[in-house]
Amino acid sequence: MGKSRTDFIDKTKEILLKRRDALRKALAGDLSMLKELEQTAGDVVDFALDSAQDELSSQLAEVESRELAQIDKALERIRGGSFGECEGCGCKIPVARLQALPYATLCIKCQRELEELGEDGVSWLQNSDEVSI
Ligand SMILES: [Zn+2]
C-alpha cells in the first residue's frame, strides 16, 4: 500500500497545481471582464444584458474562489504530510474516495456525520453541478 499511495499523492499534487493555475487564469479573466462591465454600466440599452453577465461572472468567480481555497488547503496538507488523513477520526481516507474527491478532508463515515449535523456537504461533484456552463 505504501508506495502506490505516495505515487497517488504525487499525481494528485500535479493535478491540483495545474488546476490551480487554470482557475487563477480564469478568475483573472472573469475579474477583468467584471471591471469592463462596470465601466459600461451607464449604457441603459445594454444594462439588462450586462447585469445578467455580471451576475453569471460573479457566481462563477465565487465558485472558482472557493475551489482555489480548497486546492490550497489540499496542497498544504500534501506539504505537511497529512493529505488523505481524515480530519474527523484520523483514519486514512481510501484512495478511491480521494480520486473522486481530491479535496476530501473527511472519510465517508465522518462526512455523513457532518451532513447529519446540517452542514453543507461541500464536494467537488456538487460544485460542478451548480455551475452548468
Ligand atoms: Zn473519519
Short mmCIF file of C-alpha atoms and ligand atoms in Angstrom, two decimals:
data_model
loop_
_atom_site.label_atom_id
_atom_site.label_comp_id
_atom_site.label_asym_id
_atom_site.label_seq_id
_atom_site.Cartn_x
_atom_site.Cartn_y
_atom_site.Cartn_z
CA MET A 1 0.00 0.00 0.00
CA GLY A 2 2.77 2.47 0.99
CA LYS A 3 4.34 3.23 -2.38
CA SER A 4 1.21 3.35 -4.52
CA ARG A 5 -0.38 5.76 -2.06
CA THR A 6 2.70 8.02 -2.27
CA ASP A 7 2.58 7.84 -6.07
CA PHE A 8 -1.09 8.68 -6.00
CA ILE A 9 -0.46 11.72 -3.78
CA ASP A 10 2.34 12.90 -6.12
CA LYS A 11 -0.03 12.65 -9.07
CA THR A 12 -2.78 14.42 -7.20
CA LYS A 13 -0.38 17.23 -6.35
CA GLU A 14 0.45 17.68 -10.04
CA ILE A 15 -3.23 17.73 -10.97
CA LEU A 16 -4.03 20.20 -8.22
CA LEU A 17 -1.19 22.53 -9.24
CA LYS A 18 -2.35 22.51 -12.87
CA ARG A 19 -5.95 23.08 -11.88
CA ARG A 20 -4.92 25.93 -9.58
CA ASP A 21 -3.11 27.67 -12.44
CA ALA A 22 -6.10 27.23 -14.74
CA LEU A 23 -8.50 28.54 -12.12
CA ARG A 24 -6.30 31.54 -11.38
CA LYS A 25 -6.22 32.43 -15.07
CA ALA A 26 -9.97 32.03 -15.40
CA LEU A 27 -10.51 34.10 -12.29
CA ALA A 28 -8.21 36.84 -13.57
CA GLY A 29 -10.21 36.82 -16.81
CA ASP A 30 -13.51 36.99 -15.00
CA LEU A 31 -12.40 39.89 -12.85
CA SER A 32 -11.19 41.96 -15.79
CA MET A 33 -14.48 41.19 -17.50
CA LEU A 34 -16.33 42.41 -14.43
CA LYS A 35 -14.36 45.66 -14.46
CA GLU A 36 -15.22 46.21 -18.11
CA LEU A 37 -18.89 45.67 -17.37
CA GLU A 38 -18.77 48.19 -14.54
CA GLN A 39 -17.31 50.82 -16.85
CA THR A 40 -20.10 50.37 -19.41
CA ALA A 41 -22.91 50.11 -16.85
CA GLY A 42 -24.04 53.65 -17.71
CA ASP A 43 -25.35 52.42 -21.06
CA VAL A 44 -29.07 51.88 -20.40
CA VAL A 45 -29.70 49.81 -23.53
CA ASP A 46 -27.16 47.16 -22.63
CA PHE A 47 -27.87 47.26 -18.93
CA ALA A 48 -30.05 44.14 -18.74
CA LEU A 49 -27.55 42.07 -20.65
CA ASP A 50 -24.66 43.49 -18.66
CA SER A 51 -26.25 42.73 -15.33
CA ALA A 52 -27.05 39.18 -16.40
CA GLN A 53 -23.45 38.64 -17.45
CA ASP A 54 -22.27 40.39 -14.33
CA GLU A 55 -24.28 38.04 -12.13
CA LEU A 56 -23.04 35.00 -14.01
CA SER A 57 -19.43 36.13 -13.75
CA SER A 58 -19.61 36.80 -10.05
CA GLN A 59 -21.28 33.45 -9.42
CA LEU A 60 -18.56 31.77 -11.42
CA ALA A 61 -15.86 33.74 -9.63
CA GLU A 62 -17.33 32.71 -6.30
CA VAL A 63 -17.25 29.02 -7.19
CA GLU A 64 -13.72 29.36 -8.57
CA SER A 65 -12.50 31.20 -5.48
CA ARG A 66 -14.00 28.53 -3.27
CA GLU A 67 -12.32 25.80 -5.29
CA LEU A 68 -9.00 27.67 -5.18
CA ALA A 69 -9.23 27.75 -1.40
CA GLN A 70 -9.91 24.00 -1.38
CA ILE A 71 -6.94 23.36 -3.67
CA ASP A 72 -4.65 25.49 -1.49
CA LYS A 73 -5.79 23.59 1.57
CA ALA A 74 -5.19 20.23 -0.13
CA LEU A 75 -1.70 21.32 -1.30
CA GLU A 76 -0.90 22.49 2.22
CA ARG A 77 -1.93 19.09 3.54
CA ILE A 78 0.25 17.37 0.92
CA ARG A 79 3.22 19.50 2.01
CA GLY A 80 2.51 18.84 5.66
CA GLY A 81 2.12 15.11 5.03
CA SER A 82 -1.43 14.95 6.32
CA PHE A 83 -3.12 14.68 2.89
CA GLY A 84 -5.59 11.81 2.81
CA GLU A 85 -6.00 11.66 6.55
CA CYS A 86 -9.47 12.13 7.92
CA GLU A 87 -9.77 15.32 9.98
CA GLY A 88 -12.54 13.73 11.96
CA CYS A 89 -11.20 10.37 13.11
CA GLY A 90 -7.61 10.38 11.78
CA CYS A 91 -8.06 7.29 9.61
CA LYS A 92 -6.59 7.10 6.09
CA ILE A 93 -9.21 8.11 3.53
CA PRO A 94 -9.39 5.39 0.82
CA VAL A 95 -7.60 6.29 -2.45
CA ALA A 96 -10.83 5.63 -4.38
CA ARG A 97 -12.57 8.39 -2.44
CA LEU A 98 -9.64 10.78 -2.92
CA GLN A 99 -9.65 10.07 -6.66
CA ALA A 100 -13.29 11.08 -6.88
CA LEU A 101 -12.90 13.91 -4.40
CA PRO A 102 -9.31 15.19 -4.09
CA TYR A 103 -10.36 17.89 -1.61
CA ALA A 104 -11.95 15.43 0.79
CA THR A 105 -10.71 16.00 4.32
CA LEU A 106 -13.12 13.56 5.90
CA CYS A 107 -13.73 9.85 5.45
CA ILE A 108 -17.21 8.80 4.31
CA LYS A 109 -18.29 8.00 7.86
CA CYS A 110 -17.27 11.41 9.23
CA GLN A 111 -18.69 13.19 6.15
CA ARG A 112 -22.06 11.53 6.77
CA GLU A 113 -21.99 12.53 10.42
CA LEU A 114 -21.22 16.11 9.42
CA GLU A 115 -24.06 16.14 6.89
CA GLU A 116 -26.43 14.87 9.53
CA LEU A 117 -25.48 17.91 11.63
CA GLY A 118 -26.87 20.02 8.78
CA GLU A 119 -23.61 21.30 7.34
CA ASP A 120 -23.42 21.84 3.60
CA GLY A 121 -21.88 18.77 2.03
CA VAL A 122 -19.21 20.60 0.11
CA SER A 123 -17.86 18.35 -2.60
CA TRP A 124 -16.20 18.78 -5.91
CA LEU A 125 -19.02 16.99 -7.71
CA GLN A 126 -21.71 19.13 -6.13
CA ASN A 127 -19.79 22.28 -7.04
CA SER A 128 -19.59 21.17 -10.66
CA ASP A 129 -23.32 20.58 -10.73
CA GLU A 130 -24.02 24.10 -9.50
CA VAL A 131 -22.25 25.65 -12.46
CA SER A 132 -23.96 24.32 -15.56
CA ILE A 133 -21.95 26.40 -18.01
ZN ZN B 1 -13.20 9.85 9.68
#
